[in-house]
Amino acid sequence: PSSAPSPVALYPPPCYPSLHTIMFGFASRSASRAVAPRASRVVVSRGMATEKQIWNQIQSTKNIQKITSSMKMVSAAKLKGDEARRMTAISFNTWADALNGPPKPVEDATFEELPQKSLIISVTSDKGLCGGVNSFITRSVKNCVNSLNAQGKECDVAVIGDKGRGQLRRLHGDLIKMSLTEVESPGNFTLAGAIASELVAAGAGDYDAVVIMYNGYVNAATYHQMYKVITPFGGEGENEPLLAYEFEPDTKSEVLADLHEYLLTSQIYHSLMDGAAAEQSSRMTAMENASKNAGEMIESLTLRYNRARQARITTELIEIISGASALED
């Protein structure tokens, strides 16, 4: 008998896929179909969220612009009254300048004329959003303290205003002997008298000089840092003060002490009025700049919003056209 192979042995047995392979392929195809729509929905939702965020930023910036514009108008109205009060204070304080000399600019000052022990009074405000009004005074006080320390002289600091206290106590907190906050603005002569009484009670008369640093108002766009030096009335012989006047016996020392306190009050009053006008002018300028910056930001955000919106619309049109083409095929 012949040994020819069986016809069945000539062909390999068919390879049928297992149940595991079928289920894995079905799951993969189902997952791919399910993931694609989800991914497209995620992209669309992200685009919508981005547009909404930009729109919210635009509305918030517009609200801020309204607030800054209102603050600018309020400061402009207050500046008129501060200018009038400042002119009154200048006329009233003329006699004080005759005794202590006119105010001096802080810029390029060496403070060599100050005596061995001085009390520096920093005139700042309790409110912010007014440019560099408070920072400039704080910087001037720091420069004065450093100059006096380099010359081997002593000094202490008294601060008027919460902003100045917060800035000065970081570096010269040990030198601050007194601080006055929540001071009524723009103030009046009664307030200046109360401040002078507090200073005298705290020992202002024990210093060789009292230095007042404040912002000197020039116009609505300019102000400079100034300082005044107030020395007590003392001396003997030719240096005795007010020799041209006659005093009752044993009363001259008391009169000179009262006159020194009144002189300090007058100088503080003028410094408060000058500083209030400078503060309002600086706040008006700062709010004007803030309004301009807000307008530029609104324009930039609007451009971004329009681009995002146009990109979303273009994507949706492309998806619609692609779907219609697929149905035609």
mmCIF file of C-alpha atoms in Angstrom:
data_model
loop_
_atom_site.group_PDB
_atom_site.id
_atom_site.type_symbol
_atom_site.label_atom_id
_atom_site.label_comp_id
_atom_site.label_asym_id
_atom_site.label_seq_id
_atom_site.Cartn_x
_atom_site.Cartn_y
_atom_site.Cartn_z
ATOM 1 C CA PRO A 1 0.000 0.000 0.000
ATOM 2 C CA SER A 2 1.142 3.539 -0.796
ATOM 3 C CA SER A 3 2.246 5.877 1.998
ATOM 4 C CA ALA A 4 0.748 9.107 0.477
ATOM 5 C CA PRO A 5 -0.306 11.635 3.051
ATOM 6 C CA SER A 6 -3.917 12.215 3.811
ATOM 7 C CA PRO A 7 -5.540 15.151 1.976
ATOM 8 C CA VAL A 8 -6.494 16.573 5.324
ATOM 9 C CA ALA A 9 -2.851 16.674 6.413
ATOM 10 C CA LEU A 10 -1.890 18.908 3.446
ATOM 11 C CA TYR A 11 -3.583 22.019 4.939
ATOM 12 C CA PRO A 12 -2.931 23.418 8.398
ATOM 13 C CA PRO A 13 -5.867 23.601 10.727
ATOM 14 C CA PRO A 14 -7.679 26.962 10.762
ATOM 15 C CA CYS A 15 -6.695 29.461 13.558
ATOM 16 C CA TYR A 16 -9.849 30.809 15.156
ATOM 17 C CA PRO A 17 -9.484 33.795 17.499
ATOM 18 C CA SER A 18 -9.987 33.098 21.125
ATOM 19 C CA LEU A 19 -12.778 34.599 23.186
ATOM 20 C CA HIS A 20 -10.236 36.737 25.067
ATOM 21 C CA THR A 21 -8.923 38.241 21.811
ATOM 22 C CA ILE A 22 -12.419 39.006 20.560
ATOM 23 C CA MET A 23 -13.421 40.731 23.792
ATOM 24 C CA PHE A 24 -10.170 42.757 23.937
ATOM 25 C CA GLY A 25 -10.599 43.972 20.328
ATOM 26 C CA PHE A 26 -14.231 44.877 20.914
ATOM 27 C CA ALA A 27 -13.309 46.797 24.069
ATOM 28 C CA SER A 28 -10.492 48.650 22.267
ATOM 29 C CA ARG A 29 -12.793 49.718 19.404
ATOM 30 C CA SER A 30 -15.497 50.771 21.814
ATOM 31 C CA ALA A 31 -13.022 52.751 23.898
ATOM 32 C CA SER A 32 -11.608 54.512 20.821
ATOM 33 C CA ARG A 33 -15.113 55.466 19.689
ATOM 34 C CA ALA A 34 -16.005 56.715 23.166
ATOM 35 C CA VAL A 35 -12.793 58.666 23.768
ATOM 36 C CA ALA A 36 -12.922 60.714 20.560
ATOM 37 C CA PRO A 37 -16.217 62.492 21.308
ATOM 38 C CA ARG A 38 -15.172 63.055 24.907
ATOM 39 C CA ALA A 39 -11.898 64.645 23.806
ATOM 40 C CA SER A 40 -13.715 66.969 21.426
ATOM 41 C CA ARG A 41 -16.173 67.905 24.176
ATOM 42 C CA VAL A 42 -13.275 68.631 26.548
ATOM 43 C CA VAL A 43 -11.675 70.946 24.012
ATOM 44 C CA VAL A 44 -14.935 72.774 23.447
ATOM 45 C CA SER A 45 -15.629 73.099 27.167
ATOM 46 C CA ARG A 46 -12.118 74.402 27.766
ATOM 47 C CA GLY A 47 -12.637 76.976 25.046
ATOM 48 C CA MET A 48 -15.928 78.092 26.571
ATOM 49 C CA ALA A 49 -14.361 78.311 30.046
ATOM 50 C CA THR A 50 -11.491 80.396 28.712
ATOM 51 C CA GLU A 51 -13.888 82.788 27.036
ATOM 52 C CA LYS A 52 -15.921 83.088 30.208
ATOM 53 C CA GLN A 53 -12.823 83.755 32.288
ATOM 54 C CA ILE A 54 -11.687 86.478 29.895
ATOM 55 C CA TRP A 55 -15.173 87.990 29.926
ATOM 56 C CA ASN A 56 -15.177 88.036 33.729
ATOM 57 C CA GLN A 57 -11.776 89.725 33.724
ATOM 58 C CA ILE A 58 -13.080 92.382 31.343
ATOM 59 C CA GLN A 59 -16.068 93.106 33.561
ATOM 60 C CA SER A 60 -13.901 93.228 36.709
ATOM 61 C CA THR A 61 -11.444 95.598 35.053
ATOM 62 C CA LYS A 62 -14.303 97.849 33.931
ATOM 63 C CA ASN A 63 -15.573 98.011 37.505
ATOM 64 C CA ILE A 64 -12.101 98.920 38.755
ATOM 65 C CA GLN A 65 -11.859 101.612 36.089
ATOM 66 C CA LYS A 66 -15.130 103.120 37.287
ATOM 67 C CA ILE A 67 -13.837 103.177 40.875
ATOM 68 C CA THR A 68 -10.505 104.800 39.961
ATOM 69 C CA SER A 69 -12.247 107.393 37.793
ATOM 70 C CA SER A 70 -14.577 108.264 40.668
ATOM 71 C CA MET A 71 -11.656 108.528 43.099
ATOM 72 C CA LYS A 72 -9.878 110.861 40.680
ATOM 73 C CA MET A 73 -12.889 113.194 40.545
ATOM 74 C CA VAL A 74 -13.257 113.128 44.336
ATOM 75 C CA SER A 75 -9.566 113.963 44.808
ATOM 76 C CA ALA A 76 -9.826 116.806 42.286
ATOM 77 C CA ALA A 77 -12.753 118.274 44.245
ATOM 78 C CA LYS A 78 -10.942 117.899 47.583
ATOM 79 C CA LEU A 79 -7.792 119.471 46.156
ATOM 80 C CA LYS A 80 -9.578 122.804 45.701
ATOM 81 C CA GLY A 81 -10.388 123.004 49.400
ATOM 82 C CA ASP A 82 -6.902 121.843 50.402
ATOM 83 C CA GLU A 83 -5.314 124.539 48.266
ATOM 84 C CA ALA A 84 -7.412 127.226 49.976
ATOM 85 C CA ARG A 85 -6.553 125.916 53.452
ATOM 86 C CA ARG A 86 -2.890 125.736 52.488
ATOM 87 C CA MET A 87 -2.828 129.408 51.461
ATOM 88 C CA THR A 88 -4.414 130.336 54.784
ATOM 89 C CA ALA A 89 -1.793 128.302 56.667
ATOM 90 C CA ILE A 90 1.044 129.952 54.727
ATOM 91 C CA SER A 91 -0.204 133.423 55.665
ATOM 92 C CA PHE A 92 -0.654 132.411 59.288
ATOM 93 C CA ASN A 93 2.775 130.760 59.550
ATOM 94 C CA THR A 94 4.790 133.731 58.241
ATOM 95 C CA TRP A 95 5.844 134.767 61.737
ATOM 96 C CA ALA A 96 7.239 131.289 62.425
ATOM 97 C CA ASP A 97 9.444 131.423 59.362
ATOM 98 C CA ALA A 98 10.876 134.686 60.662
ATOM 99 C CA LEU A 99 12.028 132.901 63.835
ATOM 100 C CA ASN A 100 13.267 129.588 62.414
ATOM 101 C CA GLY A 101 13.900 130.403 58.784
ATOM 102 C CA PRO A 102 12.115 129.071 55.682
ATOM 103 C CA PRO A 103 11.721 125.338 54.982
ATOM 104 C CA LYS A 104 14.593 123.566 53.242
ATOM 105 C CA PRO A 105 14.436 120.882 50.542
ATOM 106 C CA VAL A 106 15.383 117.376 51.618
ATOM 107 C CA GLU A 107 17.024 116.583 48.282
ATOM 108 C CA ASP A 108 20.830 116.766 48.509
ATOM 109 C CA ALA A 109 20.615 117.796 52.209
ATOM 110 C CA THR A 110 23.508 116.749 54.450
ATOM 111 C CA PHE A 111 21.808 117.654 57.778
ATOM 112 C CA GLU A 112 25.115 118.939 59.153
ATOM 113 C CA GLU A 113 23.371 121.952 60.698
ATOM 114 C CA LEU A 114 21.381 119.756 63.076
ATOM 115 C CA PRO A 115 22.552 119.691 66.716
ATOM 116 C CA GLN A 116 23.680 116.698 68.741
ATOM 117 C CA LYS A 117 20.224 115.381 69.684
ATOM 118 C CA SER A 118 17.198 115.803 67.443
ATOM 119 C CA LEU A 119 13.599 114.619 67.223
ATOM 120 C CA ILE A 120 12.436 113.880 63.669
ATOM 121 C CA ILE A 121 8.689 114.208 63.036
ATOM 122 C CA SER A 122 7.464 112.363 59.950
ATOM 123 C CA VAL A 123 4.196 113.736 58.504
ATOM 124 C CA THR A 124 2.455 111.000 56.473
ATOM 125 C CA SER A 125 -1.142 109.856 55.912
ATOM 126 C CA ASP A 126 -3.335 107.009 57.122
ATOM 127 C CA LYS A 127 -4.562 106.097 53.627
ATOM 128 C CA GLY A 128 -2.811 104.690 50.593
ATOM 129 C CA LEU A 129 -3.497 104.793 46.842
ATOM 130 C CA CYS A 130 -1.729 108.154 46.648
ATOM 131 C CA GLY A 131 1.459 107.424 44.726
ATOM 132 C CA GLY A 132 4.789 107.834 46.479
ATOM 133 C CA VAL A 133 3.733 110.503 48.992
ATOM 134 C CA ASN A 134 4.377 108.354 52.068
ATOM 135 C CA SER A 135 7.314 106.418 50.617
ATOM 136 C CA PHE A 136 9.232 109.611 49.805
ATOM 137 C CA ILE A 137 8.866 110.914 53.367
ATOM 138 C CA THR A 138 9.924 107.562 54.797
ATOM 139 C CA ARG A 139 12.984 107.508 52.548
ATOM 140 C CA SER A 140 13.870 111.047 53.610
ATOM 141 C CA VAL A 141 13.647 110.107 57.291
ATOM 142 C CA LYS A 142 15.872 107.078 56.718
ATOM 143 C CA ASN A 143 18.465 109.207 54.937
ATOM 144 C CA CYS A 144 18.395 111.744 57.759
ATOM 145 C CA VAL A 145 18.836 109.045 60.409
ATOM 146 C CA ASN A 146 21.743 107.489 58.517
ATOM 147 C CA SER A 147 23.408 110.884 58.056
ATOM 148 C CA LEU A 148 23.106 111.747 61.737
ATOM 149 C CA ASN A 149 24.453 108.339 62.780
ATOM 150 C CA ALA A 150 27.409 108.802 60.441
ATOM 151 C CA GLN A 151 28.107 112.177 62.075
ATOM 152 C CA GLY A 152 27.959 110.677 65.565
ATOM 153 C CA LYS A 153 24.709 112.411 66.498
ATOM 154 C CA GLU A 154 21.602 111.048 68.186
ATOM 155 C CA CYS A 155 18.017 111.153 66.974
ATOM 156 C CA ASP A 156 14.561 109.800 67.709
ATOM 157 C CA VAL A 157 11.493 109.590 65.494
ATOM 158 C CA ALA A 158 7.841 110.571 65.983
ATOM 159 C CA VAL A 159 5.449 109.468 63.242
ATOM 160 C CA ILE A 160 2.157 111.045 62.182
ATOM 161 C CA GLY A 161 0.134 108.653 60.010
ATOM 162 C CA ASP A 162 -0.268 104.889 59.866
ATOM 163 C CA LYS A 163 1.542 104.463 56.539
ATOM 164 C CA GLY A 164 4.691 106.101 57.789
ATOM 165 C CA ARG A 165 4.635 104.062 61.002
ATOM 166 C CA GLY A 166 4.304 100.793 59.080
ATOM 167 C CA GLN A 167 7.219 101.620 56.815
ATOM 168 C CA LEU A 168 9.578 103.044 59.430
ATOM 169 C CA ARG A 169 9.152 100.392 62.113
ATOM 170 C CA ARG A 170 10.661 97.740 59.835
ATOM 171 C CA LEU A 171 14.089 99.363 59.907
ATOM 172 C CA HIS A 172 14.046 101.974 62.692
ATOM 173 C CA GLY A 173 11.427 100.605 65.031
ATOM 174 C CA ASP A 174 13.682 101.127 68.033
ATOM 175 C CA LEU A 175 13.902 104.877 67.306
ATOM 176 C CA ILE A 176 10.136 105.496 67.185
ATOM 177 C CA LYS A 177 9.172 107.170 70.464
ATOM 178 C CA MET A 178 5.612 108.110 69.530
ATOM 179 C CA SER A 179 3.167 107.473 66.694
ATOM 180 C CA LEU A 180 -0.156 109.160 65.950
ATOM 181 C CA THR A 181 -2.617 107.314 63.711
ATOM 182 C CA GLU A 182 -6.199 107.872 62.547
ATOM 183 C CA VAL A 183 -5.459 111.590 62.379
ATOM 184 C CA GLU A 184 -8.282 113.664 60.953
ATOM 185 C CA SER A 185 -7.550 114.810 57.411
ATOM 186 C CA PRO A 186 -6.899 117.527 56.322
ATOM 187 C CA GLY A 187 -6.852 118.663 59.957
ATOM 188 C CA ASN A 188 -7.041 122.094 61.551
ATOM 189 C CA PHE A 189 -5.198 124.274 64.032
ATOM 190 C CA THR A 190 -6.879 122.580 67.005
ATOM 191 C CA LEU A 191 -5.573 119.215 65.842
ATOM 192 C CA ALA A 192 -2.089 120.665 65.361
ATOM 193 C CA GLY A 193 -2.232 122.061 68.906
ATOM 194 C CA ALA A 194 -3.203 118.646 70.297
ATOM 195 C CA ILE A 195 -0.313 117.007 68.425
ATOM 196 C CA ALA A 196 2.131 119.626 69.726
ATOM 197 C CA SER A 197 0.888 119.111 73.294
ATOM 198 C CA GLU A 198 1.423 115.351 72.955
ATOM 199 C CA LEU A 199 4.941 115.930 71.649
ATOM 200 C CA VAL A 200 5.815 118.308 74.466
ATOM 201 C CA ALA A 201 4.387 115.896 77.034
ATOM 202 C CA ALA A 202 6.511 113.114 75.495
ATOM 203 C CA GLY A 203 9.664 115.206 76.000
ATOM 204 C CA ALA A 204 10.066 117.210 72.796
ATOM 205 C CA GLY A 205 11.500 120.083 74.833
ATOM 206 C CA ASP A 206 14.425 117.908 75.944
ATOM 207 C CA TYR A 207 15.835 117.738 72.408
ATOM 208 C CA ASP A 208 18.216 120.262 70.925
ATOM 209 C CA ALA A 209 16.032 120.559 67.823
ATOM 210 C CA VAL A 210 12.759 119.277 66.358
ATOM 211 C CA VAL A 211 12.841 118.424 62.643
ATOM 212 C CA ILE A 212 9.545 118.224 60.735
ATOM 213 C CA MET A 213 9.615 116.370 57.403
ATOM 214 C CA TYR A 214 6.616 116.757 55.105
ATOM 215 C CA ASN A 215 5.569 117.045 51.455
ATOM 216 C CA GLY A 216 5.605 120.584 50.122
ATOM 217 C CA TYR A 217 2.859 121.212 47.570
ATOM 218 C CA VAL A 218 3.877 123.082 44.383
ATOM 219 C CA ASN A 219 1.068 122.430 41.911
ATOM 220 C CA ALA A 220 -1.328 119.647 40.925
ATOM 221 C CA ALA A 221 1.501 117.656 39.327
ATOM 222 C CA THR A 222 4.504 118.491 41.522
ATOM 223 C CA TYR A 223 5.450 118.299 45.187
ATOM 224 C CA HIS A 224 8.793 118.225 46.980
ATOM 225 C CA GLN A 225 9.995 116.832 50.302
ATOM 226 C CA MET A 226 10.836 119.629 52.746
ATOM 227 C CA TYR A 227 12.033 119.858 56.338
ATOM 228 C CA LYS A 228 11.951 122.492 59.079
ATOM 229 C CA VAL A 229 14.287 122.826 62.044
ATOM 230 C CA ILE A 230 12.747 124.173 65.265
ATOM 231 C CA THR A 231 15.180 124.946 68.054
ATOM 232 C CA PRO A 232 14.146 125.767 71.643
ATOM 233 C CA PHE A 233 14.549 129.275 73.011
ATOM 234 C CA GLY A 234 17.627 129.164 75.221
ATOM 235 C CA GLY A 235 20.964 130.817 75.799
ATOM 236 C CA GLU A 236 22.601 133.403 78.010
ATOM 237 C CA GLY A 237 24.231 136.748 77.423
ATOM 238 C CA GLU A 238 24.266 137.745 73.791
ATOM 239 C CA ASN A 239 22.639 134.446 72.819
ATOM 240 C CA GLU A 240 19.652 135.042 75.087
ATOM 241 C CA PRO A 241 16.494 135.076 72.973
ATOM 242 C CA LEU A 242 14.110 138.028 72.636
ATOM 243 C CA LEU A 243 16.407 140.591 74.205
ATOM 244 C CA ALA A 244 14.381 143.388 72.634
ATOM 245 C CA TYR A 245 11.377 142.508 74.797
ATOM 246 C CA GLU A 246 10.805 143.109 78.480
ATOM 247 C CA PHE A 247 9.346 140.390 80.697
ATOM 248 C CA GLU A 248 8.012 140.400 84.218
ATOM 249 C CA PRO A 249 10.405 138.962 86.773
ATOM 250 C CA ASP A 250 10.661 135.175 86.876
ATOM 251 C CA THR A 251 8.242 134.719 83.947
ATOM 252 C CA LYS A 252 10.520 134.735 80.904
ATOM 253 C CA SER A 253 11.344 131.018 81.047
ATOM 254 C CA GLU A 254 7.662 130.119 81.256
ATOM 255 C CA VAL A 255 6.787 132.482 78.403
ATOM 256 C CA LEU A 256 9.564 131.064 76.239
ATOM 257 C CA ALA A 257 8.361 127.502 76.897
ATOM 258 C CA ASP A 258 4.804 128.445 75.893
ATOM 259 C CA LEU A 259 6.084 130.294 72.832
ATOM 260 C CA HIS A 260 8.101 127.243 71.788
ATOM 261 C CA GLU A 261 4.991 125.053 72.020
ATOM 262 C CA TYR A 262 2.961 127.591 70.044
ATOM 263 C CA LEU A 263 5.712 127.775 67.429
ATOM 264 C CA LEU A 264 5.691 123.991 67.152
ATOM 265 C CA THR A 265 1.906 124.056 66.750
ATOM 266 C CA SER A 266 2.057 126.622 63.968
ATOM 267 C CA GLN A 267 4.721 124.694 62.070
ATOM 268 C CA ILE A 268 2.827 121.405 62.409
ATOM 269 C CA TYR A 269 -0.364 123.111 61.206
ATOM 270 C CA HIS A 270 1.388 124.401 58.084
ATOM 271 C CA SER A 271 2.993 120.994 57.455
ATOM 272 C CA LEU A 272 -0.380 119.219 57.732
ATOM 273 C CA MET A 273 -2.046 121.610 55.276
ATOM 274 C CA ASP A 274 0.834 121.396 52.814
ATOM 275 C CA GLY A 275 0.960 117.599 53.088
ATOM 276 C CA ALA A 276 -2.821 117.247 52.615
ATOM 277 C CA ALA A 277 -2.712 119.214 49.346
ATOM 278 C CA ALA A 278 0.244 117.155 48.110
ATOM 279 C CA GLU A 279 -1.550 113.924 49.048
ATOM 280 C CA GLN A 280 -4.704 114.815 47.102
ATOM 281 C CA SER A 281 -2.750 115.911 44.032
ATOM 282 C CA SER A 282 -0.721 112.705 44.092
ATOM 283 C CA ARG A 283 -3.858 110.577 44.555
ATOM 284 C CA MET A 284 -5.518 112.352 41.622
ATOM 285 C CA THR A 285 -2.507 111.611 39.406
ATOM 286 C CA ALA A 286 -2.297 108.007 40.611
ATOM 287 C CA MET A 287 -5.992 107.349 39.941
ATOM 288 C CA GLU A 288 -5.703 108.918 36.488
ATOM 289 C CA ASN A 289 -2.815 106.586 35.651
ATOM 290 C CA ALA A 290 -4.744 103.629 37.064
ATOM 291 C CA SER A 291 -7.745 104.473 34.868
ATOM 292 C CA LYS A 292 -5.528 104.645 31.788
ATOM 293 C CA ASN A 293 -3.909 101.304 32.640
ATOM 294 C CA ALA A 294 -7.333 99.751 33.159
ATOM 295 C CA GLY A 295 -8.444 100.996 29.727
ATOM 296 C CA GLU A 296 -5.380 99.478 28.077
ATOM 297 C CA MET A 297 -5.996 96.183 29.877
ATOM 298 C CA ILE A 298 -9.636 96.171 28.749
ATOM 299 C CA GLU A 299 -8.556 96.614 25.129
ATOM 300 C CA SER A 300 -6.035 93.779 25.424
ATOM 301 C CA LEU A 301 -8.548 91.439 27.082
ATOM 302 C CA THR A 302 -11.220 92.279 24.491
ATOM 303 C CA LEU A 303 -8.809 91.371 21.710
ATOM 304 C CA ARG A 304 -8.026 88.065 23.416
ATOM 305 C CA TYR A 305 -11.722 87.364 23.913
ATOM 306 C CA ASN A 306 -12.521 88.029 20.244
ATOM 307 C CA ARG A 307 -9.679 85.777 19.113
ATOM 308 C CA ALA A 308 -10.802 82.932 21.390
ATOM 309 C CA ARG A 309 -14.401 83.330 20.245
ATOM 310 C CA GLN A 310 -13.399 83.346 16.570
ATOM 311 C CA ALA A 311 -11.219 80.269 17.053
ATOM 312 C CA ARG A 312 -14.113 78.406 18.677
ATOM 313 C CA ILE A 313 -16.507 79.354 15.899
ATOM 314 C CA THR A 314 -13.992 78.301 13.236
ATOM 315 C CA THR A 315 -13.472 74.946 14.945
ATOM 316 C CA GLU A 316 -17.209 74.309 15.104
ATOM 317 C CA LEU A 317 -17.631 75.166 11.400
ATOM 318 C CA ILE A 318 -14.811 72.817 10.461
ATOM 319 C CA GLU A 319 -16.412 70.012 12.486
ATOM 320 C CA ILE A 320 -19.801 70.616 10.817
ATOM 321 C CA ILE A 321 -18.301 70.608 7.304
ATOM 322 C CA SER A 322 -16.230 67.511 8.050
ATOM 323 C CA GLY A 323 -19.302 65.695 9.346
ATOM 324 C CA ALA A 324 -21.343 66.633 6.270
ATOM 325 C CA SER A 325 -18.558 65.441 3.955
ATOM 326 C CA ALA A 326 -18.349 62.132 5.796
ATOM 327 C CA LEU A 327 -22.093 61.576 5.386
ATOM 328 C CA GLU A 328 -21.889 62.272 1.652
ATOM 329 C CA ASP A 329 -19.075 59.735 1.245
#
